[in-house]
């Protein structure tokens, strides 16, 4: 080791030829040796927002991911550094604030619209019921539902099919590095909001929680991209956020804000983002996410307080705590704990079964949905009719119950949403099943959670409701409407918990409302497989800190039980959608393979100074997003790996059309003269330069272009004999897009292949080794 | 790329010569070429529990970190795999349960002992005060304090000096990979428990929270090592946990359990572990930590309920919620928000100032403490006297206040800890300053947080108390007693908040108790710089969910303000103690360096089959924990990097004394015949084979030993021209101990150097480039 002086040393890690075009030897015939450039066609999924591209120039941490490398725009940066750091920090927090504001407003608006539409519908029905016009009431009810459902499905099917479903799996995959098509586009946002309002209002057994997470992520993405360039709504300052990491951070904030807005649970939102959504996590992100959800809480609180004076139509009951049950005093003993354990076990089984059945049903639905938009709408309308039949028809099987004496509330409730629906009952009586079915989902949950009401709901009523909601929840999720899974699972779990509590009332002293809460927790643990975040969300929903140990216990038991059957529901959906999700741990059989085993070749390699024709050929032949750059003998003593060049940067470079006739290294100055610092920044989705945009003439094809200035000279590499499991850990932990595999022994080409996300997928590996049974390997 | 058949392929990544001793060429004179083996002496800090050693054999994820590599003990593993997986899983959860139980019990016992000792002391004082024996009361009070303080200091100074202070910085550093001397030893645990009880009882302005975190970590460490081998308290099943990752996981659980036990805050404990303690985090760890804290909560709840019938002496008030203020109804408006903002800003300034002053004071104290144990005890006793003077003397400056009318409580309180101390006042009056000073810290906080008591404390009283507590907190932390920072900060913050609230009472309608809570939050944010975890801990302490948005706001503001001055208090202490803590992000100036720049050489390299004398020489010359192994020309065509061998494994191998006369690769079978699978497992602290334990005779020195079986053949590598920032990210994210630097161009030795944690420390880098001003680089 020589300790070289600082002057020479700092910049010493560039490729030869980056500066000043010092090398002008001609080596035009060298690069032809690598023909043919044949390649196996890859699947077309545009992976990854996660590249750690380069190092070495950008002054603040977050800009580490920028394309700008190799001291390309150094002068530009140096002089303006300090201002930019402040701009960046101010912007970062401003964006977090805006995301919080936006998501909070959308969440409030969503709530407001749903409660007014659904309230109006229920009012109409109950008015008609009062005058005993049963058929008309049904037609009004089912008709409203059908129209609302059809609107939601049509909007979803024709404008943004990506908006269907929960959205949490897609956000999760995005944060893992999988950029599915148009998942965060403005049209998706629009449909998600509208579709969710109409879907929830239509009385489906679905929630607004998943869609709110997706909405938050969309808002964050659109704000981060500076609005839409299409509609000239951009802001140049936002160029700082045109990189993978900042986008990912913003979208994490957005997802957290979504949960915070849906459940009015700021801490729960942060934990949700941490536990379920994000694949990479930093402490500073924790802080920013926390800020965003705090803003959401403040916005919601302000608006709800404004509404409490009755200015928001039918909306306005309830404060920041949605299902406040804190009044119930609890003390529990050992038999209670045992009962709760059993509740957790059976809840876990039901949760696992839910996931299993959902998987089967989604596979059937996908066949129907693939036939086209009209079929999607028909399916949605069919499910809407079934739901209406259940909601209106099943209460007829319930007997009328006399109103309990000494009640503070009105009973039966007439003309508004709430408890004690009279339905077809005589005055002074109420129909308990109608109280659950003919209500908004939120009110039904509130009814189930309410304490000191052990005899309000009959066990037969609860059984009917549980069965109907469990099945409807399963059959509703796959339709072409934005639909969350939290509410169905909580509804089913709460009714299951009440049944359980009523049956074991003799053994345990716990309140039926508390059993409902514990049942909901057990179902959430069994389907979603989240622990801490669900626990905190439930805590923030119910304001019942003393229940915490019991809720924790139930969640742990039900998750453990369900984990022995299958994966969590969001993981299942990610797998089913075929998104190449990188798990946090390597599969056991990867330990028996090495990196070189799974590299699929042959590989396209570019020279440091490459012929334009070769580059065009390489870009046309493959969909690869990264290519290794190798310096070869006329320039160096032996071929050596210079670095990695990205497809998007090559396209920008080729579009600039600054080619040379001779094979010379033109160096950095050439590029920095012809391009701005942000020409190479990551474009918004669908906005980058495309191969078809290039107009390269025949004579240009024989010219040369210097790739050194846009090459990332510090790519992460592994030796070909590296254990595949360890390569996978490296790839996943650092959030890479490309990993260069270099040979172990000298004297071979300096790069053996490039590993991408797809190379680590089980299907790819098992495809390479067809005789191989994974079970035996592990 | 060839797609080789599976049969040959799976195991193809071994070094040549690992199997069956096929190579028997003699190359005895080859390895002498690398002499001399001179090396710069490194600092002696035993870094890192975090190695990702090897891959490739262990069937379950967690065992990935075992030493057992290269199919060494494959048959052994394969046959017993299934049983072992179940054993491992059962054990993992059992250990989590035991950690929870142990920490919960210790936490309860701690509380019980403190309340009884301190209660007795206060009883004595107040009895003497009643009969107006003021001097005797003072001597009794100060005498008790002095004796308790002397015991705590003596135990700490003579038995386990590592137990002094909070312990959170050390646990944080351990979880980052720095294994400071005897920080988790059984003696430390003992002193931490005893010292904390006596220290808190002695009336110091310090808390039991930091020590509880350390206690939890110690319990976890000792349980994970299977008790103490010294006292023959081991359990062979625990061999599964003899690796870095499982130890780290257990200690994370322990730290979380400590917070959960100290604050009775299970979710807060998990978040503390996540936000402050852990450097690496996995979702599965979240779950296990959560389970541990749930166990702690159940244990505490059970024991507290048992005590409520009065069986625990003076302990027994208060339930699981320590400072329940949920009764206060809150609604706040815009002026309140502004007031709260200002509170946050000034709180942040006070917090930053606290850190700054603490830093200075600790530097002075360390000079005193270094002089020896007697000086430590004297210092502690001095501070104890000052504290007693303040606690007993300052209340004389406060005027007596008549008891408020219509009070449910007793006033003045006589003969027990609580509110409204009479002190020197006539009957029907109380001394408000004595209510704060002559009380346990917990009761003082409860008094400050209590609502609807706007006029209970005079502003002059609060000012005196704030000043005294702020200064005493600063001067107490550095003494040789286990001392937490949470309680002093909360005390100072709460009194500051009350002052602030009283002063701005005209502008804001908020209750003085709520201001106290917000003030405590602002101080916590300003010193500890935690956000989400402090927020949840405060929520769980006070059961006041509606305050959440305000608390969040205050925390964010105060952290932001304080961050512009200095680092968080724990980070400061880590730096001051000289622990080589790896930050999550790379320093900006690292972008301007490459990996090769900071490698400090020359390097000791071993051959695949090495002479025993050379190994001994290498081990003696350096304290390095890892050495590269290179295969050289007689065995391969060109020198190539075989892998990395750990010092501890070399020592075990040499102790086995299975050497050969000739330079032959004896292969795996030789080692697996002579060693058991767990001989190479990570030993407990101080229990591994030491260099002095080896008895190698002169004739053995000329013999050979095959290093291939114990070489990790898949080390992570970077090219020497890799940006140092990116190498640091790789090193940190994957939790490495050694990172091999390989040359860029062929024809040079196959390894240029090894990067360790120390090479990334700013002091090392700035030492290599003395002319270099970091500020200009960034």
XYZ file of N, CA, C and O in Angstrom, chain B residues 502-635:
536
model
N -47.864 27.833 33.137
C -48.356 28.849 34.072
C -48.135 30.251 33.509
O -48.997 31.129 33.605
N -46.958 30.433 32.880
C -46.651 31.753 32.322
C -47.589 32.099 31.184
O -48.009 33.242 31.034
N -47.888 31.121 30.336
C -48.722 31.383 29.177
C -50.167 30.967 29.427
O -50.929 30.734 28.487
N -50.518 30.859 30.685
C -51.870 30.432 31.014
C -52.937 31.312 30.397
O -54.032 30.858 30.069
N -52.600 32.580 30.186
C -53.600 33.495 29.638
C -53.859 33.210 28.158
O -54.965 33.424 27.667
N -52.834 32.756 27.449
C -52.988 32.529 26.009
C -53.668 31.188 25.732
O -54.497 31.059 24.836
N -53.304 30.195 26.527
C -53.751 28.840 26.212
C -54.683 28.310 27.291
O -54.535 28.620 28.472
N -55.618 27.488 26.879
C -56.561 26.916 27.830
C -56.109 25.555 28.348
O -56.827 24.924 29.121
N -54.973 25.099 27.908
C -54.574 23.748 28.277
C -54.265 23.672 29.767
O -53.822 24.641 30.385
N -54.450 22.493 30.307
C -54.224 22.231 31.716
C -52.727 22.241 32.038
O -51.904 21.891 31.192
N -52.369 22.637 33.272
C -50.951 22.660 33.638
C -50.344 21.259 33.608
O -49.175 21.083 33.241
N -51.133 20.243 33.960
C -50.638 18.869 33.909
C -50.303 18.450 32.487
O -49.305 17.768 32.232
N -51.123 18.878 31.552
C -50.842 18.562 30.155
C -49.588 19.284 29.681
O -48.782 18.725 28.927
N -49.414 20.520 30.149
C -48.185 21.232 29.799
C -46.970 20.497 30.349
O -45.919 20.442 29.702
N -47.129 19.936 31.541
C -46.024 19.172 32.102
C -45.679 17.992 31.199
O -44.500 17.724 30.919
N -46.706 17.306 30.719
C -46.472 16.171 29.813
C -45.781 16.641 28.539
O -44.799 16.039 28.081
N -46.277 17.724 27.972
C -45.680 18.229 26.732
C -44.251 18.702 26.971
O -43.373 18.517 26.125
N -44.007 19.314 28.132
C -42.646 19.734 28.448
C -41.718 18.541 28.550
O -40.590 18.572 28.033
N -42.195 17.465 29.189
C -41.380 16.253 29.285
C -41.080 15.712 27.890
O -39.945 15.323 27.585
N -42.104 15.728 27.033
C -41.894 15.257 25.661
C -40.846 16.108 24.960
O -39.957 15.583 24.271
N -40.913 17.416 25.157
C -39.970 18.288 24.448
C -38.541 18.042 24.929
O -37.604 18.037 24.136
N -38.358 17.793 26.224
C -37.014 17.518 26.720
C -36.512 16.160 26.234
O -35.340 16.014 25.885
N -37.400 15.183 26.231
C -36.996 13.864 25.734
C -36.593 13.945 24.272
O -35.576 13.376 23.858
N -37.392 14.658 23.485
C -37.043 14.842 22.082
C -35.720 15.573 21.919
O -34.930 15.279 21.022
N -35.485 16.531 22.802
C -34.273 17.343 22.684
C -33.010 16.626 23.119
O -31.931 16.945 22.615
N -33.120 15.677 24.048
C -31.900 14.970 24.479
C -31.740 13.626 23.781
O -30.708 13.361 23.184
N -32.773 12.800 23.854
C -32.636 11.435 23.317
C -32.768 11.387 21.797
O -32.301 10.469 21.164
N -33.506 12.339 21.244
C -33.758 12.406 19.799
C -34.513 11.192 19.269
O -34.314 10.792 18.118
N -35.298 10.593 20.099
C -36.184 9.542 19.605
C -37.545 10.175 19.368
O -37.908 11.119 20.051
N -38.307 9.669 18.451
C -39.606 10.271 18.202
C -40.727 9.271 18.476
O -41.448 9.390 19.459
N -40.841 8.285 17.602
C -41.986 7.388 17.694
C -41.971 6.639 19.017
O -43.001 6.498 19.678
N -40.804 6.175 19.433
C -40.774 5.364 20.647
C -41.096 6.207 21.871
O -41.855 5.761 22.731
N -40.545 7.417 21.959
C -40.880 8.279 23.092
C -42.367 8.582 23.107
O -43.025 8.575 24.154
N -42.897 8.829 21.928
C -44.318 9.143 21.808
C -45.158 8.001 22.358
O -46.079 8.205 23.158
N -44.833 6.782 21.964
C -45.626 5.638 22.415
C -45.366 5.361 23.888
O -46.285 4.998 24.628
N -44.144 5.545 24.345
C -43.862 5.342 25.773
C -44.682 6.328 26.599
O -45.320 5.949 27.582
N -44.705 7.588 26.183
C -45.499 8.573 26.925
C -46.979 8.222 26.884
O -47.697 8.352 27.876
N -47.406 7.736 25.718
C -48.809 7.327 25.592
C -49.124 6.206 26.560
O -50.146 6.213 27.257
N -48.218 5.236 26.641
C -48.467 4.091 27.524
C -48.285 4.470 28.992
O -48.868 3.848 29.873
N -47.468 5.481 29.256
C -47.298 5.935 30.633
C -48.530 6.667 31.142
O -48.876 6.591 32.312
N -49.177 7.401 30.245
C -50.225 8.299 30.702
C -51.614 7.897 30.254
O -52.589 8.470 30.719
N -51.693 6.930 29.328
C -52.995 6.464 28.845
C -53.819 7.614 28.280
O -55.006 7.731 28.556
N -53.199 8.453 27.527
C -53.879 9.649 27.058
C -53.755 9.781 25.554
O -52.970 10.546 25.028
N -54.572 9.004 24.858
C -54.451 8.908 23.407
C -54.785 10.219 22.712
O -54.231 10.528 21.660
N -55.647 11.001 23.320
C -56.087 12.220 22.646
C -54.977 13.258 22.551
O -55.021 14.146 21.707
N -53.988 13.140 23.414
C -52.870 14.072 23.369
C -51.901 13.749 22.239
O -50.983 14.521 21.976
N -52.080 12.608 21.621
C -51.086 12.114 20.674
C -50.630 13.144 19.646
O -49.419 13.374 19.505
N -51.546 13.792 18.913
C -51.054 14.749 17.911
C -50.194 15.856 18.523
O -49.167 16.227 17.949
N -50.569 16.345 19.707
C -49.762 17.403 20.322
C -48.380 16.878 20.717
O -47.365 17.553 20.504
N -48.348 15.685 21.297
C -47.060 15.118 21.702
C -46.174 14.916 20.481
O -44.973 15.217 20.492
N -46.756 14.414 19.400
C -45.994 14.222 18.164
C -45.381 15.529 17.697
O -44.212 15.607 17.333
N -46.217 16.561 17.703
C -45.763 17.863 17.236
C -44.591 18.356 18.063
O -43.554 18.784 17.524
N -44.736 18.288 19.386
C -43.681 18.763 20.270
C -42.391 17.982 20.036
O -41.298 18.564 19.943
N -42.510 16.674 19.918
C -41.321 15.852 19.718
C -40.604 16.220 18.436
O -39.374 16.341 18.402
N -41.378 16.373 17.367
C -40.771 16.693 16.080
C -40.042 18.024 16.144
O -38.907 18.154 15.689
N -40.703 19.003 16.722
C -40.099 20.331 16.781
C -38.834 20.306 17.625
O -37.774 20.795 17.210
N -38.921 19.707 18.819
C -37.759 19.781 19.707
C -36.597 18.975 19.139
O -35.442 19.379 19.237
N -36.885 17.835 18.505
C -35.797 17.064 17.904
C -35.139 17.851 16.774
O -33.905 17.881 16.662
N -35.968 18.473 15.944
C -35.405 19.241 14.832
C -34.505 20.351 15.355
O -33.389 20.546 14.860
N -34.997 21.080 16.357
C -34.213 22.192 16.903
C -32.900 21.669 17.485
O -31.811 22.174 17.187
N -32.999 20.624 18.308
C -31.802 20.130 18.982
C -30.814 19.512 18.002
O -29.593 19.602 18.195
N -31.320 18.888 16.950
C -30.427 18.259 15.971
C -29.529 19.281 15.290
O -28.470 18.929 14.776
N -29.966 20.531 15.270
C -29.116 21.527 14.627
C -27.952 21.930 15.522
O -27.032 22.609 15.077
N -27.970 21.521 16.811
C -26.851 21.823 17.704
C -25.849 20.682 17.810
O -24.662 20.843 17.601
N -26.352 19.513 18.182
C -25.431 18.399 18.422
C -26.155 17.078 18.225
O -27.315 17.048 17.818
N -25.433 15.992 18.543
C -26.001 14.655 18.365
C -26.811 14.272 19.587
O -26.759 14.924 20.622
N -27.565 13.186 19.476
C -28.321 12.664 20.606
C -27.393 12.231 21.727
O -26.220 11.947 21.506
N -27.928 12.182 22.941
C -27.086 11.965 24.107
C -26.417 10.586 24.067
O -25.244 10.444 24.422
N -27.123 9.585 23.587
C -26.516 8.250 23.559
C -25.405 8.172 22.513
O -24.370 7.550 22.742
N -25.643 8.798 21.373
C -24.599 8.825 20.343
C -23.354 9.534 20.861
O -22.223 9.109 20.615
N -23.575 10.632 21.593
C -22.445 11.366 22.177
C -21.633 10.467 23.099
O -20.404 10.462 23.053
N -22.336 9.699 23.945
C -21.622 8.862 24.902
C -20.875 7.741 24.177
O -19.756 7.398 24.543
N -21.509 7.197 23.133
C -20.814 6.166 22.337
C -19.511 6.741 21.793
O -18.448 6.124 21.889
N -19.592 7.928 21.217
C -18.399 8.559 20.655
C -17.367 8.808 21.752
O -16.172 8.541 21.570
N -17.841 9.302 22.900
C -16.915 9.633 23.976
C -16.198 8.401 24.496
O -15.029 8.458 24.866
N -16.908 7.297 24.542
C -16.291 6.058 25.011
C -15.360 5.443 23.975
O -14.735 4.415 24.236
N -15.307 6.028 22.784
C -14.399 5.532 21.763
C -14.822 4.213 21.156
O -13.993 3.472 20.620
N -16.117 3.902 21.216
C -16.586 2.657 20.602
C -16.710 2.863 19.093
O -17.291 3.858 18.658
N -16.152 1.961 18.301
C -16.173 2.168 16.830
C -17.528 1.862 16.233
O -17.740 0.830 15.599
N -18.437 2.764 16.448
C -19.813 2.594 15.998
C -19.917 2.893 14.506
O -19.471 3.933 14.046
N -20.508 1.972 13.749
C -20.696 2.197 12.305
C -22.025 2.912 12.084
O -23.082 2.360 12.371
N -21.973 4.105 11.539
C -23.206 4.826 11.243
C -23.922 4.169 10.072
O -23.305 3.487 9.253
N -25.223 4.425 10.001
C -26.003 3.804 8.930
C -25.657 4.376 7.558
O -25.812 3.717 6.548
N -25.196 5.597 7.521
C -24.885 6.219 6.236
C -23.375 6.451 6.146
O -22.702 6.582 7.157
N -22.886 6.522 4.939
C -21.466 6.807 4.734
C -21.238 8.307 4.863
O -22.107 9.108 4.538
N -20.078 8.686 5.374
C -19.746 10.107 5.454
C -19.566 10.665 4.041
O -19.074 9.968 3.155
N -19.929 11.929 3.837
C -19.829 12.478 2.482
C -18.420 12.375 1.887
O -18.263 12.078 0.705
N -17.389 12.595 2.701
C -16.052 12.598 2.095
C -15.622 11.226 1.630
O -14.678 11.099 0.856
N -16.309 10.179 2.090
C -15.944 8.837 1.628
C -16.198 8.657 0.132
O -15.641 7.779 -0.496
N -17.054 9.505 -0.430
C -17.316 9.403 -1.861
C -16.092 9.737 -2.679
O -15.996 9.406 -3.836
N -15.167 10.452 -2.077
C -13.988 10.892 -2.816
C -12.818 9.954 -2.638
O -11.725 10.215 -3.081
N -13.030 8.882 -1.919
C -11.965 7.909 -1.696
C -12.394 6.574 -2.287
O -13.570 6.332 -2.510
N -11.418 5.713 -2.508
C -11.751 4.359 -2.943
C -11.299 3.382 -1.863
O -10.512 3.726 -0.970
N -11.811 2.154 -1.973
C -11.532 1.150 -0.942
C -10.034 0.964 -0.749
O -9.536 0.850 0.367
N -9.286 0.960 -1.861
C -7.851 0.748 -1.766
C -7.117 1.827 -0.993
O -6.037 1.587 -0.454
N -7.697 3.010 -0.909
C -7.022 4.119 -0.236
C -6.875 3.901 1.261
O -5.913 4.375 1.868
N -7.841 3.263 1.890
C -7.831 3.196 3.340
C -7.354 1.856 3.871
O -7.238 1.683 5.071
N -7.095 0.898 2.992
C -6.562 -0.376 3.459
C -5.193 -0.105 4.056
O -4.341 0.507 3.429
N -5.002 -0.515 5.298
C -3.702 -0.299 5.899
C -2.958 -1.628 5.921
O -3.437 -2.615 6.433
N -1.830 -1.632 5.339
C -1.113 -2.887 5.176
C 0.184 -2.865 5.925
O 0.347 -2.026 6.788
N 1.179 -3.699 5.679
C 1.032 -4.879 4.817
C 0.153 -5.937 5.476
O -0.131 -5.881 6.648
N -0.215 -6.874 4.647
C -1.243 -7.826 4.992
C -0.615 -9.184 5.272
O 0.380 -9.541 4.669
N -1.200 -9.915 6.205
C -0.754 -11.295 6.442
C -1.663 -12.222 5.662
O -2.887 -12.189 5.834
N -1.053 -13.002 4.784
C -1.835 -13.922 3.954
C -1.374 -15.341 4.260
O -0.173 -15.592 4.393
N -2.311 -16.257 4.374
C -1.942 -17.656 4.562
C -2.187 -18.438 3.283
O -3.097 -18.135 2.513
N -1.364 -19.469 3.093
C -1.592 -20.375 1.977
C -2.708 -21.346 2.342
O -3.028 -21.522 3.519
N -3.259 -21.989 1.310
C -4.302 -22.976 1.569
C -3.805 -24.060 2.503
O -4.505 -24.510 3.398
N -2.566 -24.514 2.259
C -1.923 -25.447 3.188
C -0.707 -24.706 3.736
O 0.228 -24.404 2.990
N -0.744 -24.375 4.994
C 0.239 -23.440 5.526
C 1.102 -24.109 6.589
O 0.672 -25.052 7.274
N 2.326 -23.597 6.702
C 3.234 -24.065 7.723
C 2.743 -23.576 9.093
O 2.359 -22.412 9.230
N 2.753 -24.446 10.086
C 2.248 -24.071 11.414
C 3.006 -22.868 11.960
O 2.425 -21.954 12.539
N 4.326 -22.861 11.716
C 5.142 -21.753 12.204
C 4.682 -20.427 11.648
O 4.595 -19.426 12.367
N 4.328 -20.407 10.367
C 3.860 -19.156 9.767
C 2.555 -18.698 10.387
O 2.337 -17.502 10.602
N 1.681 -19.666 10.654
C 0.393 -19.294 11.251
C 0.635 -18.710 12.639
O 0.091 -17.645 12.983
N 1.455 -19.394 13.436
C 1.744 -18.912 14.788
C 2.341 -17.507 14.737
O 1.981 -16.629 15.525
N 3.263 -17.333 13.801
C 3.901 -16.034 13.634
C 2.859 -14.959 13.322
O 2.842 -13.881 13.939
N 1.992 -15.281 12.390
C 0.956 -14.334 12.005
C 0.023 -14.010 13.162
O -0.343 -12.852 13.396
N -0.350 -15.030 13.910
C -1.267 -14.809 15.025
C -0.608 -13.979 16.120
O -1.256 -13.150 16.764
N 0.686 -14.234 16.330
C 1.380 -13.507 17.402
C 1.577 -12.040 17.037
O 1.472 -11.160 17.888
N 1.876 -11.828 15.755
C 2.232 -10.462 15.341
C 1.064 -9.500 15.404
O 1.226 -8.316 15.623
N -0.132 -10.007 15.168
C -1.258 -9.103 15.023
C -2.417 -9.542 15.902
O -2.464 -10.670 16.368
N -3.326 -8.643 16.088
C -4.571 -8.977 16.768
C -5.704 -9.169 15.777
O -6.855 -9.204 16.168
N -5.361 -9.300 14.492
C -6.407 -9.427 13.474
C -7.305 -10.612 13.759
O -6.841 -11.638 14.245
N -8.571 -10.440 13.417
C -9.516 -11.542 13.626
C -9.790 -12.330 12.369
O -10.486 -13.321 12.414
N -9.300 -11.874 11.234
C -9.534 -12.602 9.997
C -8.316 -12.489 9.090
O -7.650 -11.456 9.061
N -8.034 -13.573 8.380
C -6.881 -13.590 7.470
C -7.322 -14.153 6.134
O -8.044 -15.155 6.094
N -6.875 -13.554 5.037
C -7.199 -14.147 3.743
C -6.373 -15.408 3.490
O -5.226 -15.502 3.919
N -6.983 -16.348 2.814
C -6.293 -17.592 2.430
C -6.183 -17.604 0.914
O -7.172 -17.371 0.214
N -4.981 -17.869 0.414
C -4.732 -17.804 -1.025
C -4.163 -19.136 -1.482
O -3.275 -19.695 -0.827
N -4.694 -19.647 -2.567
C -4.112 -20.841 -3.177
C -3.095 -20.414 -4.211
O -3.355 -19.505 -5.000
N -1.960 -21.106 -4.239
C -0.866 -20.597 -5.060
C -0.380 -21.623 -6.074
O -0.691 -22.803 -5.982
N 0.458 -21.151 -7.027
C 0.789 -21.913 -8.219
C 1.006 -23.419 -8.120
O 0.425 -24.106 -8.970
N 1.716 -23.948 -7.211
C 1.773 -25.405 -7.351
C 0.388 -26.045 -7.331
O 0.195 -27.102 -7.905
N -0.570 -25.382 -6.677
C -1.917 -25.954 -6.570
C -2.864 -25.442 -7.643
O -3.747 -26.141 -8.083
